[in-house]
Coordinates of C-alpha atoms in Angstrom, one line a residue:
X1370 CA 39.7 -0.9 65.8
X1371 CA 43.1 0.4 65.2
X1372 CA 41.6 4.0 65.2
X1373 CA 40.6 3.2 68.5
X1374 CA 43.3 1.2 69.8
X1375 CA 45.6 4.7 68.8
X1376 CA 43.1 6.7 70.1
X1377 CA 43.2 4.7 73.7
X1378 CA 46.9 4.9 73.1
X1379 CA 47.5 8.6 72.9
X1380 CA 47.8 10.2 76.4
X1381 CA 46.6 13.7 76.7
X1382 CA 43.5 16.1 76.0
X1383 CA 44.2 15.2 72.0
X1384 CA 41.1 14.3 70.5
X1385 CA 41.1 12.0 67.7
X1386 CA 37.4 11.8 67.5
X1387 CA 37.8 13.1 63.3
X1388 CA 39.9 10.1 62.4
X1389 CA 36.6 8.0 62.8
X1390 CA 35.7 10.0 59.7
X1391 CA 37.5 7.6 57.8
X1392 CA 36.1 4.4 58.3
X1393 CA 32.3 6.2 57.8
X1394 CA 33.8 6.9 54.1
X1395 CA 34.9 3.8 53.6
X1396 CA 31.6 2.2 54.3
X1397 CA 29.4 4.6 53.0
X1398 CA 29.5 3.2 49.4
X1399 CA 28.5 -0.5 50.4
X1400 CA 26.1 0.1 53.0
X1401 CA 22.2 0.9 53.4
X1402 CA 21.0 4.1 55.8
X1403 CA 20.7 1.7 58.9
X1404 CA 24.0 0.2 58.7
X1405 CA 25.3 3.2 57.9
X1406 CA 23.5 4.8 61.0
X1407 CA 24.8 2.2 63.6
X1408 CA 28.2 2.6 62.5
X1409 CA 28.3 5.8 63.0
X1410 CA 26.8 5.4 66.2
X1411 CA 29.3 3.0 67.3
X1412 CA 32.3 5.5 66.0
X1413 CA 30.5 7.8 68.4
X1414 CA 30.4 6.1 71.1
X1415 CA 34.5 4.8 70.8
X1416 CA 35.3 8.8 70.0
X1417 CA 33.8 9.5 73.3
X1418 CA 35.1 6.3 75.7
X1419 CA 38.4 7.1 74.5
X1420 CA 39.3 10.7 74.5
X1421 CA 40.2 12.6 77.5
X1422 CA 37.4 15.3 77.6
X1423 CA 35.2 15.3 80.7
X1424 CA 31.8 13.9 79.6
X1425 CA 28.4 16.0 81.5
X1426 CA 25.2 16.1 80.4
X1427 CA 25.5 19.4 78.9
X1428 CA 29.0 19.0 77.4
X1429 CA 29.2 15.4 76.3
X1430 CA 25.6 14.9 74.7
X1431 CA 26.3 17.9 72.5
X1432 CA 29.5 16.4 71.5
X1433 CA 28.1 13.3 70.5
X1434 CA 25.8 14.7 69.1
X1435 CA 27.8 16.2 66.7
X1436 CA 30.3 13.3 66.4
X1437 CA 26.9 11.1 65.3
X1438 CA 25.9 14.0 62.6
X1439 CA 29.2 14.6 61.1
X1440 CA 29.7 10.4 60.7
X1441 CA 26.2 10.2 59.6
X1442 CA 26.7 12.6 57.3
X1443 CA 30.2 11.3 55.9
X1444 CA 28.7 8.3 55.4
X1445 CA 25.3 9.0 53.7
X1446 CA 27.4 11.8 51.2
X1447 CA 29.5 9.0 50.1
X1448 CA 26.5 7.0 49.7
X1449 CA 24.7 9.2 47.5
X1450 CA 28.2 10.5 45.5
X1451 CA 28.7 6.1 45.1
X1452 CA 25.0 6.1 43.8
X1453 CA 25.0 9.3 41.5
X1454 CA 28.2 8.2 39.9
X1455 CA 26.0 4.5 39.1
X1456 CA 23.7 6.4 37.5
X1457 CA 26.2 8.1 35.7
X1458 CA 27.7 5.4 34.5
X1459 CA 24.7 4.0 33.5
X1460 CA 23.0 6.5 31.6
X1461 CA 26.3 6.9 29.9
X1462 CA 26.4 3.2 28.4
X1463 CA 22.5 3.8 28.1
X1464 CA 23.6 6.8 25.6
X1465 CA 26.9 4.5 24.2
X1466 CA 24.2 1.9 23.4
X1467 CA 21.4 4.1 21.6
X1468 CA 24.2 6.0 20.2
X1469 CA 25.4 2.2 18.8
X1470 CA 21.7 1.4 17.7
X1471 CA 21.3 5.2 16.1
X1472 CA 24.4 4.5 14.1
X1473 CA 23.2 1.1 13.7
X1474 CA 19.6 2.0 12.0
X1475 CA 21.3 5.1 10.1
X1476 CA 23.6 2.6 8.3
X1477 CA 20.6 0.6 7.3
X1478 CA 18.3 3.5 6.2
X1479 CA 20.9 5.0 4.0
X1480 CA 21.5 1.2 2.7
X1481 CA 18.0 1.5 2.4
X1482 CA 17.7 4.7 0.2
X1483 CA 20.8 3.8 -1.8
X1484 CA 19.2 0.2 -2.8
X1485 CA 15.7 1.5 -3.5
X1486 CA 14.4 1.5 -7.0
X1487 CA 12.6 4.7 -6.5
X1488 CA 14.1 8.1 -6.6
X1489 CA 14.6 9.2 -3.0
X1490 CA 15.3 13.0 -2.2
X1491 CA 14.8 15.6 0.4
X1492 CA 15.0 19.5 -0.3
X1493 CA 15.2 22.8 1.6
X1494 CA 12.1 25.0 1.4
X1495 CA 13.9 26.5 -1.3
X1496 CA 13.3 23.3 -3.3
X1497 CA 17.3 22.8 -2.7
X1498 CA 18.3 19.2 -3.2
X1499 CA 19.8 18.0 0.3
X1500 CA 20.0 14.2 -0.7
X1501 CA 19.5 12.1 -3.3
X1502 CA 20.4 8.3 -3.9
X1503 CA 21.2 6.7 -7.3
X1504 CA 17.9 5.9 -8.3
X1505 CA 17.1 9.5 -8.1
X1506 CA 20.8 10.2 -10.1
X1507 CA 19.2 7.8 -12.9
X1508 CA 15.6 8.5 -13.0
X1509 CA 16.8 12.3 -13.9
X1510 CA 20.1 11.8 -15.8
X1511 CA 22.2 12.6 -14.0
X1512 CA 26.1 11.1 -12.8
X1513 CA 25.8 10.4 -9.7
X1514 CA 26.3 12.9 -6.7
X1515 CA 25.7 16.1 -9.1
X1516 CA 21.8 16.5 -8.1
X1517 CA 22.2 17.8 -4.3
X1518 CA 22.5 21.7 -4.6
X1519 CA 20.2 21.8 -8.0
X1520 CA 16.3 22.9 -7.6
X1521 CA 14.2 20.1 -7.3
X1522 CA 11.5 22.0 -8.7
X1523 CA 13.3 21.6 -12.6
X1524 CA 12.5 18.2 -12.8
X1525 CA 9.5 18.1 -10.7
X1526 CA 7.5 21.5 -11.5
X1527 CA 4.3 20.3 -9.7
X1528 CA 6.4 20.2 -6.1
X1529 CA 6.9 24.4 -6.7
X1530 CA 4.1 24.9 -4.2
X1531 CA 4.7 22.1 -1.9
X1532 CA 8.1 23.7 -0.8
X1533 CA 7.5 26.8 -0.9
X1534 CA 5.4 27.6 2.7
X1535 CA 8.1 28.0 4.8
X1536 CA 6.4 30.0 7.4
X1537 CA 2.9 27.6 7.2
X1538 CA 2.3 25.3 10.0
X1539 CA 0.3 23.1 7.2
X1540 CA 2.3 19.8 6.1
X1541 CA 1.8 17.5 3.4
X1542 CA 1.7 14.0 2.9
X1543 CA 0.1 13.0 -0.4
X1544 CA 0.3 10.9 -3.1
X1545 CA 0.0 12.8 -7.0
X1546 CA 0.9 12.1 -10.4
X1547 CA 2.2 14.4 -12.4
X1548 CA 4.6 15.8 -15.3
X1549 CA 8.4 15.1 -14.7
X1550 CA 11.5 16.3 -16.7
X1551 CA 14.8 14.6 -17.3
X1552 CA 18.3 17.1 -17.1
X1553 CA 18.1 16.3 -20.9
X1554 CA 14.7 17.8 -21.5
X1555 CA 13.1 14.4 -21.8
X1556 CA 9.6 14.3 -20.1
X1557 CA 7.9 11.6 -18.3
X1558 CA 5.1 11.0 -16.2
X1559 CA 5.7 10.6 -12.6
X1560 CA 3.9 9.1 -9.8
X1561 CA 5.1 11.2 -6.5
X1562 CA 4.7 10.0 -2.5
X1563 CA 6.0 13.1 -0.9
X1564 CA 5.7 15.0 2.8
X1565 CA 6.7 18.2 4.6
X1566 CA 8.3 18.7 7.6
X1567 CA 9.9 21.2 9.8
X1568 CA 13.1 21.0 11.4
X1569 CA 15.8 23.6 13.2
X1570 CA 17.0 24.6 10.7
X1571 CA 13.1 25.4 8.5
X1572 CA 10.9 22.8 6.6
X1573 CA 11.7 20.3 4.4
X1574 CA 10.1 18.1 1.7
X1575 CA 11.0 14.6 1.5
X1576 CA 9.4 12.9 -1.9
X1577 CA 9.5 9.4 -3.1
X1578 CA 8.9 9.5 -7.1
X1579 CA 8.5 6.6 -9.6
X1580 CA 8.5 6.3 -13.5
X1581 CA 5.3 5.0 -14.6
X1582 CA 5.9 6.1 -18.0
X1583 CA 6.2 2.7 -19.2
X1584 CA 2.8 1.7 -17.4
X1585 CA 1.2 4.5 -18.5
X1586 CA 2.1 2.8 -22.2
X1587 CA 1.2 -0.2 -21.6
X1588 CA -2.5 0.5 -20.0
X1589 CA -3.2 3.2 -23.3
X1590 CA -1.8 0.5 -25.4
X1591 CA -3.8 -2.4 -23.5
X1592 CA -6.9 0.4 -23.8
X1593 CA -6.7 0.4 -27.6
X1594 CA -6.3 -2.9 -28.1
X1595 CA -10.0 -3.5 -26.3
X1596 CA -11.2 -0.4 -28.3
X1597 CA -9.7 -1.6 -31.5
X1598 CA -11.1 -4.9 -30.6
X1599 CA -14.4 -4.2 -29.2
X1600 CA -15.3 -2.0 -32.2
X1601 CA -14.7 -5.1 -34.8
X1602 CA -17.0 -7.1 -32.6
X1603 CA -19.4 -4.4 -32.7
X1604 CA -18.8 -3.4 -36.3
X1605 CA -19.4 -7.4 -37.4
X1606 CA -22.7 -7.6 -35.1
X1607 CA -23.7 -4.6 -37.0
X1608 CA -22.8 -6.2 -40.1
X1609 CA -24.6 -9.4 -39.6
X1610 CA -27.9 -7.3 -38.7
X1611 CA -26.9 -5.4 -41.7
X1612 CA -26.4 -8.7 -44.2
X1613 CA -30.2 -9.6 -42.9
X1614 CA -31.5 -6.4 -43.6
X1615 CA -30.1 -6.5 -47.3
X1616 CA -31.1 -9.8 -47.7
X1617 CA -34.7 -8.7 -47.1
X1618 CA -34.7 -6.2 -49.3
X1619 CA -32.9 -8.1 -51.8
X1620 CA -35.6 -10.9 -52.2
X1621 CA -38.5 -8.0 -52.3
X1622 CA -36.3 -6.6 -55.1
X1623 CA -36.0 -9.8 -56.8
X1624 CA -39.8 -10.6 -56.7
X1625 CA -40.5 -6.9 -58.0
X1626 CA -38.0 -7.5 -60.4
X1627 CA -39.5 -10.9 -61.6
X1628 CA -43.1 -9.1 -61.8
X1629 CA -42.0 -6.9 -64.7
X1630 CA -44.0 -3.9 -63.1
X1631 CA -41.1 -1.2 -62.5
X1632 CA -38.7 -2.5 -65.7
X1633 CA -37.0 0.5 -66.7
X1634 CA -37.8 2.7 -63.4
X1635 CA -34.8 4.4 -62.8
X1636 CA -35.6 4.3 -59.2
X1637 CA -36.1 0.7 -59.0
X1638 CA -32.5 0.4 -60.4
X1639 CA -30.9 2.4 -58.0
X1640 CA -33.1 0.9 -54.9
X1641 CA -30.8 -2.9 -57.1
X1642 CA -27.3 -1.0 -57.0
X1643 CA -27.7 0.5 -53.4
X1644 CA -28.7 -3.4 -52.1
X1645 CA -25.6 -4.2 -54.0
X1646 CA -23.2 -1.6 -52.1
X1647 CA -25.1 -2.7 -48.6
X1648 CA -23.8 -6.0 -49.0
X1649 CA -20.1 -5.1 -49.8
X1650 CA -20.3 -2.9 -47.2
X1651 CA -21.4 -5.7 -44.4
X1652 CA -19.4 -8.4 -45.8
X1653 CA -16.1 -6.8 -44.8
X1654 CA -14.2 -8.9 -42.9
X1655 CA -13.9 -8.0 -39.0
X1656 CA -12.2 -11.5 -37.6
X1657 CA -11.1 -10.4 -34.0
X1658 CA -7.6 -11.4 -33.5
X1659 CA -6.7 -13.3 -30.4
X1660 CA -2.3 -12.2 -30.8
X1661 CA -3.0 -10.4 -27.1
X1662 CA -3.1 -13.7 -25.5
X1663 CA -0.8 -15.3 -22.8
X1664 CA -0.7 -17.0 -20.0
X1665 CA -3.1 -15.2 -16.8
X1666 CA -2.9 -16.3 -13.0
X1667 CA -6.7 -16.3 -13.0
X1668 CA -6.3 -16.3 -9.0
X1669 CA -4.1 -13.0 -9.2
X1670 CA -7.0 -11.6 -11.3
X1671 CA -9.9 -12.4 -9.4
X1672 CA -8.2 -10.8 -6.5
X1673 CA -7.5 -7.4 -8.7
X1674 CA -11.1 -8.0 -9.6
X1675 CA -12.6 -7.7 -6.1
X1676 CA -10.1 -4.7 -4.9
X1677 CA -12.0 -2.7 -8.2
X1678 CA -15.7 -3.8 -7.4
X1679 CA -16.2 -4.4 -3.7
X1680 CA -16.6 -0.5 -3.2
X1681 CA -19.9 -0.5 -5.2
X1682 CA -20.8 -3.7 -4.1
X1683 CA -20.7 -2.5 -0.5
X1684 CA -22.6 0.8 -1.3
X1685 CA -25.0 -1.2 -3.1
X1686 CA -25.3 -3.5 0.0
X1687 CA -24.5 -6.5 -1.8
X1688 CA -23.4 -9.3 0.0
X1689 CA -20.2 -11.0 -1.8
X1690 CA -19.5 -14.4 -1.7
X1691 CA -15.9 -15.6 -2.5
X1692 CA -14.8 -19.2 -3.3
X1693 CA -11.5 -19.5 -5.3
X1694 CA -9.7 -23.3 -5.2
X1695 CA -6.2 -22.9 -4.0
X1696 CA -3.8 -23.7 -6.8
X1697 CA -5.5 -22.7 -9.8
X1698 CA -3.4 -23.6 -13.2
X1699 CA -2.6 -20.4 -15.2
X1700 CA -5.1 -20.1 -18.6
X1701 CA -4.3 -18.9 -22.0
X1702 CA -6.1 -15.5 -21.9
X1703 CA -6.1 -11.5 -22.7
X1704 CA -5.6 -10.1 -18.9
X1705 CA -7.7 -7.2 -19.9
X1706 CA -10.1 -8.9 -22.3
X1707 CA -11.1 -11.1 -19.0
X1708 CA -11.1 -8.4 -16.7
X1709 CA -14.2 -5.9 -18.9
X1710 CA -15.8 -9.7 -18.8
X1711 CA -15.7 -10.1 -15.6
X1712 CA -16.8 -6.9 -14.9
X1713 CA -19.8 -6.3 -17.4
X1714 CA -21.2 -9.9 -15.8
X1715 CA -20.7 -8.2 -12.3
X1716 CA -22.4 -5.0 -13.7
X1717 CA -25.3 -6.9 -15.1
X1718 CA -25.5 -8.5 -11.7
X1719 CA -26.0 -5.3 -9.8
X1720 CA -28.2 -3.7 -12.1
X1721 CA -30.7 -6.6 -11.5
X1722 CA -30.0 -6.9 -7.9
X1723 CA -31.3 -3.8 -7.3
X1724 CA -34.6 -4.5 -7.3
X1725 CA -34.2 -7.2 -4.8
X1726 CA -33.9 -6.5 -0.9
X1727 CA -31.7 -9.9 0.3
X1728 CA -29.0 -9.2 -2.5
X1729 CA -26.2 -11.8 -2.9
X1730 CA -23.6 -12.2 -5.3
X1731 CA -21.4 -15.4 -5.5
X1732 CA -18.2 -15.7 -7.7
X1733 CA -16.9 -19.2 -7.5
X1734 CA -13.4 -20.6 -9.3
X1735 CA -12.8 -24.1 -10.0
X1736 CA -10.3 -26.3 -12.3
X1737 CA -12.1 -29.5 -14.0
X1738 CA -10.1 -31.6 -16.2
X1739 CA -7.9 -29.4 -18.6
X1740 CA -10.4 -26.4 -17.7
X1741 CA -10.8 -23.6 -15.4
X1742 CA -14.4 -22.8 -14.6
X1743 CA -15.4 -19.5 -13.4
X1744 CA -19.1 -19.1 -11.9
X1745 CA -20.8 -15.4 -11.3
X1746 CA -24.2 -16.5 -9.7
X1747 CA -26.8 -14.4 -7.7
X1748 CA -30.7 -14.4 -6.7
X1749 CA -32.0 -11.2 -8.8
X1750 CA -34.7 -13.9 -10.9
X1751 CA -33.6 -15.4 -14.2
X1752 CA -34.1 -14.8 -17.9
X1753 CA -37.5 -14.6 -20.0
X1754 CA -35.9 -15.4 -23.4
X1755 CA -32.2 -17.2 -22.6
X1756 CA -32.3 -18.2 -26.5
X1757 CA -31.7 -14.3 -27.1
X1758 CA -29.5 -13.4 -24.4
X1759 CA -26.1 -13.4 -26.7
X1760 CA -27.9 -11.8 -29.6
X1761 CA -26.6 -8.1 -30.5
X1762 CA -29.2 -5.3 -30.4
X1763 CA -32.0 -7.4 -28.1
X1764 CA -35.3 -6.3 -27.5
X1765 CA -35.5 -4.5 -24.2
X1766 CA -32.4 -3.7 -23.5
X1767 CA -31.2 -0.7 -21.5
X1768 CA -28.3 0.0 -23.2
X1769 CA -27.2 -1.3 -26.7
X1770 CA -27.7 -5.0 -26.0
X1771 CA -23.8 -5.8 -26.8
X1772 CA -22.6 -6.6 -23.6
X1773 CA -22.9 -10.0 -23.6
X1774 CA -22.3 -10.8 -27.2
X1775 CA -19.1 -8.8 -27.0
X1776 CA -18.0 -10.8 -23.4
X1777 CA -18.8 -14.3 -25.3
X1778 CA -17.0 -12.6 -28.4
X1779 CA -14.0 -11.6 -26.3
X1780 CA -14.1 -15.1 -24.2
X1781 CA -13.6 -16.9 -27.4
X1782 CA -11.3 -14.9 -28.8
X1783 CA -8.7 -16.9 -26.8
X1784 CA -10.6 -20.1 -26.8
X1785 CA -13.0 -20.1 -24.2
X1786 CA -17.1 -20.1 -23.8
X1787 CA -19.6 -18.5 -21.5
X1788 CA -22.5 -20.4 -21.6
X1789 CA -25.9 -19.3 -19.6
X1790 CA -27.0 -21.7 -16.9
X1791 CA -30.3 -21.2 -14.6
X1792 CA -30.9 -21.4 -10.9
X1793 CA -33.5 -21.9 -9.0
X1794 CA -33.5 -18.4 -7.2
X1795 CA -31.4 -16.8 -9.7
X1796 CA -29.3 -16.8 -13.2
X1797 CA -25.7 -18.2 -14.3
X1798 CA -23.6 -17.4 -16.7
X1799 CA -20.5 -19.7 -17.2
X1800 CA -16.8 -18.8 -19.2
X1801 CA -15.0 -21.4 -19.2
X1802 CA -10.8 -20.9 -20.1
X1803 CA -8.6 -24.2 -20.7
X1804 CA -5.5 -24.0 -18.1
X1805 CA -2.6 -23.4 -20.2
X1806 CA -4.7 -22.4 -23.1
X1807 CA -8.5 -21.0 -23.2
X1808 CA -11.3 -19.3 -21.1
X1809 CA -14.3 -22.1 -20.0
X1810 CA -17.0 -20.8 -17.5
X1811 CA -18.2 -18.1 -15.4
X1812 CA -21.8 -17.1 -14.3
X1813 CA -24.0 -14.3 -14.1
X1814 CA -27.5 -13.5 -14.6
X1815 CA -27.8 -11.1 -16.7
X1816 CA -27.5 -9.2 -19.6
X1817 CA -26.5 -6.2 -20.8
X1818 CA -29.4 -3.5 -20.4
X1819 CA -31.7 -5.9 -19.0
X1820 CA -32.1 -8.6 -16.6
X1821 CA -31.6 -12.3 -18.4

């Protein structure tokens, strides 16, 4: 209005027509196209009542039609200058904020690394150390912050040809164990989660490395103790077959001796002296010993004990039936003494299940009274002679015949029992383990070498 007020104002062929240009910038960051479009419109129309130009078809339309463009044209370029510099602005605290969270999440990975028990580092394809965290500093012995700049490959040999592609497109991600060496010399054995990747500035190995020396002890320790114990167990069923043996013989002897017949026979006395020596040999004294026992979360192990067998229970296509009772009491047990038991009852279990077509295989845990009771049943038939199924060196038998006389042997080793129970379609054998203090029941059907 008060450009066209001083437009009206202003005698004289002075056009003032450009001043309208202002009030088309002013609005062109607020409005839409339309308004925008009628304002300029209306600016036309005052530029052109209010000069002093002679209006004709020829003359005036051309002139407002210029006056319309060039306000139409103000307005919409402030318009789309306004909107750009939104964007701007808003792809700029876009980047502010996933800058933010970038920093944000790099803070908490290198937390991350620099908590983690396990050894963390990245190298060059050189097998340069880029990073490490303390773990890493510790697990090679080293003060911490001396490791980046040293060759990986000294304390990890077995990553030499991981690193070294560095024109292959190939990358890595594997898990291995291998040989690893201290800064000192000192060897241990290392389990490694490492990948490769490529970057600007060439490929990189990241690698993620444990020390399972220690459990590598502890399983060829636990691994001796069932040797060391298994053979006693086997060594005093030979024995005891050994004693009846001798004592056999011995009463022949004696009767033979008795009859007078071979008195003086050199033979005969050394047939007496070798009886003698057969039964100092078997009476030597084997008594497992039950030190290797503690306290077992017999729920834990049942779920170890499924993760091992379900792979050769599905690709025998045996159906597995499950039913543990929710807070089981801990028993007095050797962990890995109970695990070979469970497993030769399961392995007796598939052996005979393979000759049946509908195969199902039910391991059931229960607590009764001070006891835990452990059931291994399934429908592969049941046993012909249960009064010989603990017996060392059965009839009939596959194998040796010791499985189940050294799984009863190892069950009450630590106070337990497995006792034999029969089913209508199938077989049972029951360990049983006092919570707090013994092994009580389990089933399966049968024995080793042989169905039972």
């Amino acid at each position: 209005m008060v450009i066209a007020l001083l437009d009206w104002w202003v005698v004289g062929e002075i056009p003032l027509g450009f001043l309208y240009l202002v009030p088309m910038l002013t609005v062109g960051g607020a409005l839409d196209v339309l308004q925008i479009s009628a304002i300029a419109a209306l600016c036309t129309f005052l530029a052109e009542v209010f000069d002093d130009l002679t209006w004709t078809l020829r003359t005036g339309l051309s002139r407002d039609v210029l006056y319309f463009a060039a306000f139409v044209g103000a307005g919409l370029f402030v318009r789309e200058v306004n909107r750009n510099r939104r964007v701007a602005l808003e792809h700029l605290h876009e980047i502010e904020r996933q800058s933010k969270a970038l920093l944000e999440a790099e803070e908490q990975l290198r937390i991350l690394i620099e908590s983690s028990p396990a050894a963390i580092v990245t190298a060059d394809a050189d097998g340069c150390v880029l990073m490490a965290n303390e773990a890493a500093h510790r697990m090679l012995g080293l003060p911490q912050g001396e490791l980046p700049g040293r060759v990986i490959h000294r304390y990890l040999p077995s990553l030499t040809n991981v690193s070294g592609h560095e024109g292959s497109q190939q990358h890595f991600r594997t898990v291995m164990q291998a040989r690893g060496q201290r800064d000192d010399g000192e060897t241990f054995l290392a389990d490694i989660c490492f990948s490769t990747y490529r970057t600007n500035a060439g490929s990189r190995l990241a690698a993620m490395v444990l020390d399972a020396s220690e459990e590598f002890r502890t399983h060829e320790v636990s691994g001796l103790h069932q040797l060391l114990t298994g053979s006693r167990i086997a060594i005093g069923a030979i024995s005891h077959e050994v004693r009846n043996v001798s004592g056999a013989i011995a009463a022949v002897h004696q009767n033979l001796a008795h009859c007078g017949l071979l008195a003086g026979n050199k033979d005969f006395e050394a047939l007496g002296n070798l009886i003698v020596a057969l039964e100092r040999i078997a009476s030597v004294n084997l008594r497992q010993s039950s030190n290797q026992a503690t306290e077992v979360d017999l729920a834990a192990l049942l779920d170890e004990l499924k993760i091992v067998i379900a792979p050769s229970l599905l690709e025998e296509d045996i159906e597995a039936r499950w039913t543990v009772e929710p807070g089981l009491p801990l028993v007095w047990a050797d962990r890995p003494s109970l695990m070979q038991v469970f497993l030769n009852l399961i392995t007796n279990s598939s052996r005979a299940l393979s000759k049946t077509n509908n195969r199902v295989l039910s391991v059931t845990a229960g607590s009764k009274g001070n006891q835990v009771i452990v059931e291994f049943a399934d429908n592969g038939g049941g046993v012909t002679h249960p009064e010989h199924l603990f017996r060392p060196f059965q009839a009939g038998a596959e194998a040796t015949g010791l499985g189940l006389y050294l799984s009863r042997a190892f069950v009450r080793s630590f106070g337990g029992e497995l006792r034999y129970q029969p089913l209508p379609d199938g077989v049972n054998l029951t360990p049983a383990i006092s919570s707090g203090g013994g092994l009580a029941n389990a089933r399966n059907p049968h024995t080793d070498g042989g169905r039972s």
